[in-house]
mmCIF file of C-alpha atoms in Angstrom:
data_model
loop_
_atom_site.group_PDB
_atom_site.id
_atom_site.type_symbol
_atom_site.label_atom_id
_atom_site.label_comp_id
_atom_site.label_asym_id
_atom_site.label_seq_id
_atom_site.Cartn_x
_atom_site.Cartn_y
_atom_site.Cartn_z
ATOM 1 C CA ALA A 1 0.000 0.000 0.000
ATOM 2 C CA GLN A 2 1.196 3.475 -0.759
ATOM 3 C CA LYS A 3 1.427 6.207 1.837
ATOM 4 C CA VAL A 4 2.623 9.797 1.982
ATOM 5 C CA THR A 5 3.532 11.559 5.204
ATOM 6 C CA GLN A 6 3.867 15.298 5.595
ATOM 7 C CA ALA A 7 4.741 15.695 9.236
ATOM 8 C CA GLN A 8 4.690 19.498 9.195
ATOM 9 C CA THR A 9 1.115 20.635 9.618
ATOM 10 C CA GLU A 10 1.836 24.335 9.527
ATOM 11 C CA ILE A 11 4.911 26.467 8.956
ATOM 12 C CA SER A 12 5.154 30.214 9.410
ATOM 13 C CA VAL A 13 8.038 32.219 7.994
ATOM 14 C CA VAL A 14 8.848 35.822 7.381
ATOM 15 C CA GLU A 15 9.111 36.966 3.803
ATOM 16 C CA LYS A 16 12.499 36.303 2.178
ATOM 17 C CA GLU A 17 13.248 33.379 4.437
ATOM 18 C CA ASP A 18 13.955 29.997 2.891
ATOM 19 C CA VAL A 19 11.597 27.184 3.846
ATOM 20 C CA THR A 20 11.672 23.430 3.291
ATOM 21 C CA LEU A 21 8.563 21.284 3.216
ATOM 22 C CA ASP A 22 9.156 17.637 4.053
ATOM 23 C CA CYS A 23 7.600 14.639 2.362
ATOM 24 C CA VAL A 24 8.224 10.995 3.170
ATOM 25 C CA TYR A 25 6.622 8.229 1.162
ATOM 26 C CA GLU A 26 6.096 4.494 1.351
ATOM 27 C CA THR A 27 5.639 2.160 -1.546
ATOM 28 C CA ARG A 28 6.433 -1.422 -2.442
ATOM 29 C CA ASP A 29 6.799 -0.627 -6.125
ATOM 30 C CA THR A 30 10.134 0.013 -7.777
ATOM 31 C CA THR A 31 8.420 2.248 -10.321
ATOM 32 C CA TYR A 32 6.565 5.181 -8.881
ATOM 33 C CA TYR A 33 6.026 8.881 -9.353
ATOM 34 C CA LEU A 34 6.100 11.751 -6.920
ATOM 35 C CA PHE A 35 4.309 15.060 -7.233
ATOM 36 C CA TRP A 36 3.889 18.359 -5.476
ATOM 37 C CA TYR A 37 0.710 20.391 -5.724
ATOM 38 C CA LYS A 38 -0.075 23.832 -4.377
ATOM 39 C CA GLN A 39 -3.510 24.745 -3.014
ATOM 40 C CA PRO A 40 -3.815 28.513 -2.579
ATOM 41 C CA PRO A 41 -6.617 30.027 -0.475
ATOM 42 C CA SER A 42 -8.840 30.084 -3.567
ATOM 43 C CA GLY A 43 -8.935 26.290 -3.342
ATOM 44 C CA GLU A 44 -7.722 24.978 -6.672
ATOM 45 C CA LEU A 45 -4.926 22.415 -6.929
ATOM 46 C CA VAL A 46 -1.973 23.594 -8.967
ATOM 47 C CA PHE A 47 0.532 21.084 -10.301
ATOM 48 C CA LEU A 48 4.141 21.989 -9.496
ATOM 49 C CA ILE A 49 6.363 19.033 -10.314
ATOM 50 C CA ARG A 50 6.452 15.337 -11.223
ATOM 51 C CA ARG A 51 9.401 13.053 -10.546
ATOM 52 C CA ASN A 52 9.829 9.392 -11.432
ATOM 53 C CA SER A 53 11.601 6.870 -9.245
ATOM 54 C CA PHE A 54 14.461 6.386 -11.689
ATOM 55 C CA ASP A 55 15.477 10.012 -11.709
ATOM 56 C CA GLU A 56 17.064 11.197 -8.490
ATOM 57 C CA GLN A 57 18.417 14.394 -9.932
ATOM 58 C CA ASN A 58 17.415 17.398 -7.936
ATOM 59 C CA GLU A 59 15.496 20.040 -9.787
ATOM 60 C CA ILE A 60 15.379 23.796 -9.565
ATOM 61 C CA SER A 61 12.725 26.016 -11.058
ATOM 62 C CA GLY A 62 13.159 29.652 -10.155
ATOM 63 C CA ARG A 63 12.767 29.934 -6.388
ATOM 64 C CA TYR A 64 11.571 26.350 -6.108
ATOM 65 C CA SER A 65 13.814 23.325 -5.717
ATOM 66 C CA TRP A 66 13.163 19.682 -5.001
ATOM 67 C CA ASN A 67 15.396 17.127 -3.319
ATOM 68 C CA PHE A 68 14.565 13.495 -4.067
ATOM 69 C CA GLN A 69 16.392 10.863 -2.003
ATOM 70 C CA LYS A 70 15.385 7.244 -2.486
ATOM 71 C CA SER A 71 17.626 6.140 0.364
ATOM 72 C CA THR A 72 15.430 7.997 2.827
ATOM 73 C CA SER A 73 12.185 7.813 0.787
ATOM 74 C CA SER A 74 11.942 11.569 0.836
ATOM 75 C CA PHE A 75 10.963 14.194 -1.691
ATOM 76 C CA ASN A 76 11.428 17.562 -0.041
ATOM 77 C CA PHE A 77 10.475 20.919 -1.458
ATOM 78 C CA THR A 78 12.360 24.142 -0.769
ATOM 79 C CA ILE A 79 11.189 27.649 -1.481
ATOM 80 C CA THR A 80 13.999 30.173 -1.537
ATOM 81 C CA ALA A 81 13.339 33.788 -0.581
ATOM 82 C CA SER A 82 9.702 33.117 0.230
ATOM 83 C CA GLN A 83 7.027 35.615 -0.713
ATOM 84 C CA VAL A 84 3.563 36.307 0.631
ATOM 85 C CA VAL A 85 2.104 34.824 -2.559
ATOM 86 C CA ASP A 86 3.655 31.497 -1.604
ATOM 87 C CA SER A 87 1.176 31.215 1.246
ATOM 88 C CA ALA A 88 -0.834 28.078 0.518
ATOM 89 C CA VAL A 89 -1.264 24.455 1.450
ATOM 90 C CA TYR A 90 1.282 22.261 -0.271
ATOM 91 C CA PHE A 91 0.516 18.613 -0.947
ATOM 92 C CA CYS A 92 2.968 15.877 -1.766
ATOM 93 C CA ALA A 93 1.496 12.946 -3.704
ATOM 94 C CA LEU A 94 2.562 9.503 -4.863
ATOM 95 C CA SER A 95 1.472 7.378 -7.775
ATOM 96 C CA GLU A 96 2.559 3.798 -8.208
ATOM 97 C CA GLY A 97 3.402 2.801 -11.756
ATOM 98 C CA LEU A 98 1.009 -0.106 -11.970
ATOM 99 C CA LEU A 99 -0.650 0.936 -15.177
ATOM 100 C CA THR A 100 1.556 1.725 -18.127
ATOM 101 C CA GLY A 101 0.502 4.716 -20.121
ATOM 102 C CA GLY A 102 -1.175 6.566 -17.311
ATOM 103 C CA GLY A 103 -4.265 6.495 -15.175
ATOM 104 C CA ASN A 104 -2.699 5.716 -11.837
ATOM 105 C CA LYS A 105 -4.364 7.260 -8.813
ATOM 106 C CA LEU A 106 -2.638 9.837 -6.668
ATOM 107 C CA THR A 107 -2.245 9.271 -2.951
ATOM 108 C CA PHE A 108 -1.891 12.593 -1.200
ATOM 109 C CA GLY A 109 -0.258 13.533 2.050
ATOM 110 C CA THR A 110 -2.144 15.595 4.590
ATOM 111 C CA GLY A 111 -0.570 18.813 3.360
ATOM 112 C CA THR A 112 1.547 21.529 4.924
ATOM 113 C CA GLN A 113 0.030 24.957 5.449
ATOM 114 C CA LEU A 114 2.691 27.562 4.666
ATOM 115 C CA LYS A 115 2.135 31.089 5.915
ATOM 116 C CA VAL A 116 4.497 33.756 4.705
ATOM 117 C CA GLU A 117 4.238 37.020 6.579
ATOM 118 C CA LEU A 118 5.677 40.436 5.915
ATOM 119 C CA GLU B 1 -3.830 27.398 -21.828
ATOM 120 C CA PRO B 2 -6.162 24.382 -21.647
ATOM 121 C CA GLU B 3 -7.779 23.797 -18.292
ATOM 122 C CA VAL B 4 -10.233 21.532 -16.568
ATOM 123 C CA THR B 5 -13.551 23.176 -15.808
ATOM 124 C CA GLN B 6 -16.213 22.144 -13.317
ATOM 125 C CA THR B 7 -19.805 23.148 -12.730
ATOM 126 C CA PRO B 8 -21.385 24.196 -10.508
ATOM 127 C CA SER B 9 -18.831 25.832 -8.245
ATOM 128 C CA HIS B 10 -21.109 25.307 -5.258
ATOM 129 C CA GLN B 11 -24.038 22.937 -4.853
ATOM 130 C CA VAL B 12 -26.330 22.811 -1.863
ATOM 131 C CA THR B 13 -28.642 19.834 -1.594
ATOM 132 C CA GLN B 14 -30.797 18.112 0.952
ATOM 133 C CA MET B 15 -29.921 14.738 2.366
ATOM 134 C CA GLY B 16 -31.277 11.948 0.206
ATOM 135 C CA GLN B 17 -31.289 13.975 -2.987
ATOM 136 C CA GLU B 18 -29.367 13.065 -6.114
ATOM 137 C CA VAL B 19 -26.657 15.368 -7.375
ATOM 138 C CA ILE B 20 -24.653 15.428 -10.573
ATOM 139 C CA LEU B 21 -21.313 17.160 -10.661
ATOM 140 C CA ARG B 22 -20.003 18.067 -14.069
ATOM 141 C CA CYS B 23 -16.522 18.363 -15.462
ATOM 142 C CA VAL B 24 -14.993 19.163 -18.810
ATOM 143 C CA PRO B 25 -11.495 17.651 -18.921
ATOM 144 C CA ILE B 26 -8.670 18.947 -21.074
ATOM 145 C CA SER B 27 -9.602 18.028 -24.615
ATOM 146 C CA ASN B 28 -6.747 15.713 -25.625
ATOM 147 C CA HIS B 29 -6.545 13.912 -22.283
ATOM 148 C CA LEU B 30 -7.655 10.312 -22.009
ATOM 149 C CA TYR B 31 -7.693 9.642 -18.281
ATOM 150 C CA PHE B 32 -10.222 11.214 -15.968
ATOM 151 C CA TYR B 33 -10.499 11.208 -12.226
ATOM 152 C CA TRP B 34 -12.605 12.328 -9.328
ATOM 153 C CA TYR B 35 -11.173 13.197 -5.938
ATOM 154 C CA ARG B 36 -12.748 14.723 -2.885
ATOM 155 C CA GLN B 37 -11.464 16.849 -0.035
ATOM 156 C CA ILE B 38 -13.415 17.139 3.170
ATOM 157 C CA LEU B 39 -12.846 20.576 4.647
ATOM 158 C CA GLY B 40 -9.375 20.889 6.124
ATOM 159 C CA GLN B 41 -8.383 17.351 5.232
ATOM 160 C CA LYS B 42 -6.329 15.699 2.560
ATOM 161 C CA VAL B 43 -7.381 15.032 -0.987
ATOM 162 C CA GLU B 44 -8.762 11.513 -1.448
ATOM 163 C CA PHE B 45 -9.030 9.485 -4.628
ATOM 164 C CA LEU B 46 -12.498 8.332 -5.645
ATOM 165 C CA VAL B 47 -12.315 6.899 -9.139
ATOM 166 C CA SER B 48 -10.375 6.855 -12.389
ATOM 167 C CA PHE B 49 -11.894 6.405 -15.821
ATOM 168 C CA TYR B 50 -10.428 5.428 -19.167
ATOM 169 C CA ASN B 51 -11.870 4.293 -22.447
ATOM 170 C CA ASN B 52 -15.415 4.573 -21.096
ATOM 171 C CA GLU B 53 -14.721 2.301 -18.178
ATOM 172 C CA ILE B 54 -13.773 2.660 -14.555
ATOM 173 C CA SER B 55 -10.079 1.834 -14.211
ATOM 174 C CA GLU B 56 -9.902 1.930 -10.449
ATOM 175 C CA LYS B 57 -12.099 3.006 -7.563
ATOM 176 C CA SER B 58 -11.561 3.514 -3.889
ATOM 177 C CA GLU B 59 -13.531 2.185 -0.946
ATOM 178 C CA ILE B 60 -15.275 5.538 -0.745
ATOM 179 C CA PHE B 61 -16.752 5.025 -4.207
ATOM 180 C CA ASP B 62 -19.619 2.766 -3.212
ATOM 181 C CA ASP B 63 -22.892 1.994 -4.979
ATOM 182 C CA GLN B 64 -24.173 5.503 -4.310
ATOM 183 C CA PHE B 65 -21.594 6.891 -6.723
ATOM 184 C CA SER B 66 -21.389 6.561 -10.477
ATOM 185 C CA VAL B 67 -19.452 8.210 -13.264
ATOM 186 C CA GLU B 68 -20.243 8.756 -16.867
ATOM 187 C CA ARG B 69 -18.846 10.326 -19.980
ATOM 188 C CA PRO B 70 -22.123 11.092 -21.734
ATOM 189 C CA ASP B 71 -20.549 12.787 -24.737
ATOM 190 C CA GLY B 72 -17.102 13.635 -26.070
ATOM 191 C CA SER B 73 -16.433 16.420 -23.624
ATOM 192 C CA ASN B 74 -18.247 16.014 -20.308
ATOM 193 C CA PHE B 75 -17.372 13.758 -17.410
ATOM 194 C CA THR B 76 -19.893 13.499 -14.596
ATOM 195 C CA LEU B 77 -20.033 12.237 -11.049
ATOM 196 C CA LYS B 78 -23.449 11.270 -9.720
ATOM 197 C CA ILE B 79 -24.301 10.718 -6.091
ATOM 198 C CA ARG B 80 -27.662 8.979 -5.930
ATOM 199 C CA SER B 81 -28.758 9.651 -2.381
ATOM 200 C CA THR B 82 -26.581 12.188 -0.654
ATOM 201 C CA LYS B 83 -25.582 11.913 2.977
ATOM 202 C CA LEU B 84 -24.307 14.569 5.332
ATOM 203 C CA GLU B 85 -20.838 13.043 5.168
ATOM 204 C CA ASP B 86 -20.739 13.584 1.400
ATOM 205 C CA SER B 87 -20.241 17.299 2.069
ATOM 206 C CA ALA B 88 -16.830 18.066 0.598
ATOM 207 C CA MET B 89 -14.995 19.713 -2.261
ATOM 208 C CA TYR B 90 -15.045 17.455 -5.295
ATOM 209 C CA PHE B 91 -12.217 17.795 -7.762
ATOM 210 C CA CYS B 92 -12.170 16.500 -11.290
ATOM 211 C CA ALA B 93 -8.779 15.867 -12.907
ATOM 212 C CA SER B 94 -7.494 14.678 -16.231
ATOM 213 C CA SER B 95 -4.176 13.455 -17.554
ATOM 214 C CA GLY B 96 -2.582 12.514 -20.820
ATOM 215 C CA THR B 97 -0.896 9.279 -21.712
ATOM 216 C CA GLY B 98 2.408 8.095 -23.011
ATOM 217 C CA THR B 99 5.165 5.605 -22.461
ATOM 218 C CA SER B 100 5.684 6.510 -18.848
ATOM 219 C CA GLY B 101 3.392 5.144 -16.195
ATOM 220 C CA ALA B 102 1.931 8.368 -14.963
ATOM 221 C CA TYR B 103 1.484 11.835 -16.243
ATOM 222 C CA GLU B 104 0.668 14.846 -14.200
ATOM 223 C CA GLN B 105 -2.983 15.219 -13.390
ATOM 224 C CA TYR B 106 -4.491 18.624 -13.921
ATOM 225 C CA PHE B 107 -7.252 19.548 -11.565
ATOM 226 C CA GLY B 108 -10.358 21.611 -12.018
ATOM 227 C CA PRO B 109 -11.319 24.354 -9.554
ATOM 228 C CA GLY B 110 -13.621 22.025 -7.652
ATOM 229 C CA THR B 111 -17.307 21.859 -6.761
ATOM 230 C CA ARG B 112 -18.154 22.476 -3.149
ATOM 231 C CA LEU B 113 -21.010 20.169 -2.215
ATOM 232 C CA THR B 114 -22.964 20.982 0.902
ATOM 233 C CA VAL B 115 -25.509 18.437 2.097
ATOM 234 C CA THR B 116 -28.030 19.738 4.641
#
């Protein structure tokens, strides 16, 4: 069974601080996919990144970076120089690669509420 | 930029009534999903749909729920006899396909269902 744990329920930072959101996952599959989604106060779910289990390269996109470590089953997300607009709930999600071609369900963590204050 | 749309944005219904939530997935996507999020909780998978069939469903998706793709664009979730505990935000999502096992799922803005 697949499981995603986001131990940080809520994080508060002051603008321009760096912040790391933790994600730990469990899966029995050797092929799986990891995702981060952002849920701003307006409620929609915004896709941020997808990573497959064969690619442990870290990724940077602007102020966002992701650290994937299979050895610790973690897929952490760092926001550099946080801004008020980053305030949202961030969800980590896992999909096992059971079905080739797509269609695998996402298992979400409980989310981390990030509050960035001036 | 293509996006998933959902209607209505908010639905209020009485317990025991049937509701239909509607979604228009991204046009070239082949996989469709419904998820729900009870207020303040995590997002939970309900069902996935491909080639006019359910691919997978969760324990939540019992006989009260059904999905349908009535035409080439809409994807609907029906709850036959709503219960108080069905109150939640319902998200529709769609994804493409390819040689990899999973593509990113793009979510609609959600329908907030309130059962009174």
